XYZ file of C-alpha atoms in Angstrom:
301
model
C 0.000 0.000 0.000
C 1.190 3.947 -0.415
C 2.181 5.537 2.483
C -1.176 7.757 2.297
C -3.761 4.465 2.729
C -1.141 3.444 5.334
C -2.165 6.520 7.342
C -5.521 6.319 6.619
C -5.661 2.484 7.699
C -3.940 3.798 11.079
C -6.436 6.505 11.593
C -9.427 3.824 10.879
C -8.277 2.270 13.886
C -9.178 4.924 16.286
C -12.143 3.970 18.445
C -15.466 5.497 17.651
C -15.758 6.449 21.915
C -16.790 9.970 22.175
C -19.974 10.806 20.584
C -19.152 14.202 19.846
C -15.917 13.447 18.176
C -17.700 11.040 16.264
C -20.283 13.895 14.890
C -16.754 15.914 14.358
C -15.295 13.099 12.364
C -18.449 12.325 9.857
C -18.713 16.523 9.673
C -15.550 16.117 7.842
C -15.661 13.339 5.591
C -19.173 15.133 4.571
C -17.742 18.210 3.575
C -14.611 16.590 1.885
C -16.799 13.599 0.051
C -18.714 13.613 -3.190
C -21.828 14.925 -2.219
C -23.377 16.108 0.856
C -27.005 18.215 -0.316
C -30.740 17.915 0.988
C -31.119 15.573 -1.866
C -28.199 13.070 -1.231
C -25.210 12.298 0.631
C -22.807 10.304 -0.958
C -19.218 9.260 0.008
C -16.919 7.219 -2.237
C -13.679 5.934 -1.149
C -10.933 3.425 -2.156
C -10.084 2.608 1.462
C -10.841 -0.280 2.417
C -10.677 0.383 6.434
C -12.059 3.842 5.678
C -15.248 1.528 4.163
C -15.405 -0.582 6.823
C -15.150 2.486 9.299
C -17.797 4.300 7.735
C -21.339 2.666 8.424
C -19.588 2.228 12.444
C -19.151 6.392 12.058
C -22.624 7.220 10.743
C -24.238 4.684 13.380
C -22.343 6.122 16.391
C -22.707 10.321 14.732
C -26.275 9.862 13.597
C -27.940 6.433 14.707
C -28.793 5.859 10.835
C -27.850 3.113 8.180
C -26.633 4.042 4.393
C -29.249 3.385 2.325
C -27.069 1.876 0.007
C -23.635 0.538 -1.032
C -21.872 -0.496 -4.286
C -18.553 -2.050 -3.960
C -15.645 -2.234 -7.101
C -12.224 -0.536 -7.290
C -14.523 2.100 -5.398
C -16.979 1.531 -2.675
C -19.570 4.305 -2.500
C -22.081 4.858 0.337
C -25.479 6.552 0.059
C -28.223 8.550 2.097
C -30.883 9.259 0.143
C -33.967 9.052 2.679
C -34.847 12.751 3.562
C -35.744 11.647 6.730
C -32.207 10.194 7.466
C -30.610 13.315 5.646
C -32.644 15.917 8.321
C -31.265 14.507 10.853
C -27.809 14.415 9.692
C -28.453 18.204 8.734
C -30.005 18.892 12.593
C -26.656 17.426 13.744
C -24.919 20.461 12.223
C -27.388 23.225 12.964
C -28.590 23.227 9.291
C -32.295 23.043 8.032
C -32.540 20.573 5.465
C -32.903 23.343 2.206
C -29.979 25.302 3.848
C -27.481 26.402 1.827
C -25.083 26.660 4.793
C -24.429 22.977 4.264
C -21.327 24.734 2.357
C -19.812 25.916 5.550
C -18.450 24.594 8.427
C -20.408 25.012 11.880
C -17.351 26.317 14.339
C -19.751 25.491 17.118
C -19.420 21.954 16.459
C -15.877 22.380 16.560
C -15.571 23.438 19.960
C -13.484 21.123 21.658
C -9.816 20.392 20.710
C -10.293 16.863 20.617
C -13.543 17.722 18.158
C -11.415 19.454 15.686
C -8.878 16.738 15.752
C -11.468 14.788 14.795
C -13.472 16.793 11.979
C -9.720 17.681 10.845
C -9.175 13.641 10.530
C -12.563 13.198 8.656
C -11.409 15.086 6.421
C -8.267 13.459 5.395
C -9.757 10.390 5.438
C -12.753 11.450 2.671
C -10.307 14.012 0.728
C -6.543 13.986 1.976
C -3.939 11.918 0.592
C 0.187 12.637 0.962
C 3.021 12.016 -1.198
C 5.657 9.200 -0.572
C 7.600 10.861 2.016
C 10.594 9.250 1.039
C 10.850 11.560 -1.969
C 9.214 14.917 -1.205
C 6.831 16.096 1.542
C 3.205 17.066 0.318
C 0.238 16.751 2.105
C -3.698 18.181 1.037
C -7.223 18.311 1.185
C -9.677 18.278 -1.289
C -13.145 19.663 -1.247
C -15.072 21.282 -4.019
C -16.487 24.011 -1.943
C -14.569 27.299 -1.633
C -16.045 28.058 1.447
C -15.666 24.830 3.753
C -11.912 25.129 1.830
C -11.420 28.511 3.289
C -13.422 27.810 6.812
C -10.981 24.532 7.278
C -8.174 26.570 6.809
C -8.946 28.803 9.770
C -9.825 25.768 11.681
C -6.110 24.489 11.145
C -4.774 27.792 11.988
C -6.217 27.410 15.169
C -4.473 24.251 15.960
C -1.181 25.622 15.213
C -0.826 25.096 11.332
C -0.174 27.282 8.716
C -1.469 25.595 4.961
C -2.085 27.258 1.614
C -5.065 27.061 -0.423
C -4.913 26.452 -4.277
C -7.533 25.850 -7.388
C -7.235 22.386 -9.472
C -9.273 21.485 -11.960
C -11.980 23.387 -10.142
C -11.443 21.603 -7.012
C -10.056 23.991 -3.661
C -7.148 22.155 -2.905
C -5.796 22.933 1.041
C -1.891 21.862 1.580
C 0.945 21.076 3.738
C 4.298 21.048 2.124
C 6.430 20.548 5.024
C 8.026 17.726 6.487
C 7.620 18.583 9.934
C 3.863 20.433 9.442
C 2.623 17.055 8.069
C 4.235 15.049 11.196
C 2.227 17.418 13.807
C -0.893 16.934 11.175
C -0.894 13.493 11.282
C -0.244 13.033 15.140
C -2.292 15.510 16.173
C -4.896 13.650 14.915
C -4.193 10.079 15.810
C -1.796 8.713 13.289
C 1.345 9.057 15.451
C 2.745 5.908 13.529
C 2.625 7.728 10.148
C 4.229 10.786 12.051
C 7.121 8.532 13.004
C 7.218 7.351 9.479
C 7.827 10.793 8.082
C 10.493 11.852 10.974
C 11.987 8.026 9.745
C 12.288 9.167 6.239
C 13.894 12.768 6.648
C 16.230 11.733 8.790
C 17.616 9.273 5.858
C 16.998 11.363 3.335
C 19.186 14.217 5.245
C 21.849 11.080 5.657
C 21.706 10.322 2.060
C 21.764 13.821 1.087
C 24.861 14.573 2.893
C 26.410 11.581 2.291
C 26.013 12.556 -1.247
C 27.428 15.869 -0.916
C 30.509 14.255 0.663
C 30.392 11.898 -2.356
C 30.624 14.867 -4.766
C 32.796 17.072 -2.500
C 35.780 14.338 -2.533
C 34.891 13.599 -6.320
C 35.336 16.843 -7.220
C 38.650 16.780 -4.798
C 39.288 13.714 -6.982
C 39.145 15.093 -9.919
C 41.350 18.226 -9.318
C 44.547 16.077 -7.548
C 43.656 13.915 -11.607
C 44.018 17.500 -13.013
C 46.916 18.947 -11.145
C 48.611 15.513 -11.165
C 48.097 15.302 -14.969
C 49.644 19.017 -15.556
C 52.636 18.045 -13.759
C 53.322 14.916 -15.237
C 52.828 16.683 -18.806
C 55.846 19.382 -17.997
C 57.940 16.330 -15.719
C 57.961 15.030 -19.677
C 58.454 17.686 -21.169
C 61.687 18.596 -18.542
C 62.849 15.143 -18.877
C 62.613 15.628 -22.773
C 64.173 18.860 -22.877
C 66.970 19.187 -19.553
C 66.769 15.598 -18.388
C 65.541 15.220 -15.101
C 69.220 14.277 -13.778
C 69.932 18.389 -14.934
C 67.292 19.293 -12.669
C 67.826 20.648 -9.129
C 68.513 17.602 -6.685
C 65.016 18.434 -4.924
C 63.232 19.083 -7.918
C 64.584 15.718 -9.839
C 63.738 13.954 -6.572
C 60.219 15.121 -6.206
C 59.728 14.562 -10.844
C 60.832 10.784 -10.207
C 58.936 10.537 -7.255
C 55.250 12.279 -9.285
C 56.135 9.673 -11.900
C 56.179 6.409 -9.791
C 53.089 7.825 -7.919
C 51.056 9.533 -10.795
C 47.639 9.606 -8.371
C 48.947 11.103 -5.097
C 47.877 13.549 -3.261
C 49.959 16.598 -2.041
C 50.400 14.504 1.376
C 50.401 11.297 0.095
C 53.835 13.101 -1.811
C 54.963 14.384 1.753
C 54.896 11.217 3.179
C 56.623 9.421 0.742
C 59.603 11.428 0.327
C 63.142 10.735 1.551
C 63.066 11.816 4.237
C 59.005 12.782 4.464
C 58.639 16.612 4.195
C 55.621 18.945 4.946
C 52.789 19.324 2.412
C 53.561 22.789 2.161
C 56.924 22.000 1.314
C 55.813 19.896 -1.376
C 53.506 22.218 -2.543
C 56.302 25.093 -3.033
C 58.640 22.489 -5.243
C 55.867 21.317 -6.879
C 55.723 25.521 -8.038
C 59.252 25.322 -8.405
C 58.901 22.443 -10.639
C 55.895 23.964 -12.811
C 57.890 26.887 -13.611
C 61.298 25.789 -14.279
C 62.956 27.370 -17.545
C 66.078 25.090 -18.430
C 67.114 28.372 -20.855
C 67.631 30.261 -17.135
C 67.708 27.227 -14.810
C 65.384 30.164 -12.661
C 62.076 29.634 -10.806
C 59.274 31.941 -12.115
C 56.259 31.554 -9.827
């Protein structure tokens, strides 16, 4: 399974105790699911948990049955009996041809643990989140501008601070970062998902610097390959034109000893020489030997 049904299968297993958590809870998947009017309600998910969750949530929030279910890659859950739909409406302080049904009721939401749980109906009906172990992105989806805008303020009151967007004419409410999605999800129950996420930014930060230490002594690599190659290229050409036996005694020394160790590092020269010098030291001949002129037999730096 993704990560995002993993959290959602976590959060399924929250008990149903507190009956006004469990009015919270519904409150949210209705205003994130496919439909919630005075003519229908309908809710269609591809959770399996979240299915088998849902008939426990409107029995314990409302004391009603759906009125009907259809099962496939989708299950979807309806309420069509007005009866049933009034008193999910009187539940929320709407009348049942209010057009309020678009906003969200902040005096349901009263209680932290109550916006915890309208917060995780919500997810559950229209969040989903990224694969944390490649970026961090966490939303909501509702269709209605207003419950988008409403939730929003109802997250800023629990400490969070998400961004609203339009797609495909759906309002789109999101977390991007790592650590606002780990207070998101165990804030409201999922603490096992929050671990999850702390889990995979802490390797990604290893990889990520392990990977910069990677490139940092590749590109150290590659310049000792450089310099290394330059000096070999004018030890030949020396040897070609003076002969290195012509060649001050240090500077013939340290040309034989570049040759037999074409690779080395600066220190790695040091340490080899007769008897081992500083890398300073080696550094300076290693000038000396770069600008030699046999014409002058002078240094030029």
């Amino acid at each position: 399974m993704s990560f995002s049904a993993d959290a959602k299968a976590e959060l399924c297993r929250i008990p149903l105790n507190k009956s006004c958590c469990a009015v919270a809870e519904a409150y949210g998947v209705l205003l994130f699911s496919y439909e919630f009017s005075a003519m229908a309600i309908r809710i269609i998910t591809g959770s399996a948990p979240f299915a088998r969750r849902l008939p426990r949530l409107m029995k314990k929030a409302f004391g009603i049955d759906f009125d009907s279910r259809a099962d496939g890659a989708k299950s979807t859950f309806a309420v069509t009996d007005p009866e049933k739909i009034r008193r999910v409406f009187s539940a929320f302080g709407y009348d049942a041809d209010s057009a309020l049904v678009s906003h969200v009721n902040f005096g349901v939401l009263e209680e932290d643990c109550c916006r915890a749980a309208f917060v995780r109906g919500a997810f559950l009906a229209g969040g989903s989140i990224t694969d944390p172990s490649k970026r961090c992105h966490l939303e909501l989806v509702t269709d209605h501008k207003n419950v988008a805008g409403e939730t929003v303020s109802v997250l800023q009151e629990m400490g969070f601070s998400p961004r609203v967007t339009l797609r495909a004419g759906h309002q789109v409410i999101y977390l991007k970062q790592s650590e606002a999605a780990e207070d998101f999800f165990t804030t409201i129950g999922a603490t096992g998902a929050a671990m999850e996420l702390m889990s995979a930014k802490v390797e990604k930060e290893m990889r990520n610097a392990i990977n910069r230490q990677i490139n940092c002594d590749s590109a150290n690599a590659d310049k000792i390959v450089s310099a290394a190659t330059a000096q070999m290229e004018r030890i030949r050409a020396l040897e070609r034109d003076v002969g290195l036996e012509n060649l001050p005694r240090d500077l013939s020394e340290l040309a034989l000893l570049r040759i037999a160790n074409p690779e080395a590092s600066l220190s790695d020269l040091a340490k080899l020489s007769d008897p081992p010098v500083s890398k300073s030291c080696i550094n300076h001949r290693l000038r000396k030997l770069m600008s030699y002129r046999p014409e002058s037999e002078k240094y030029y730096d």
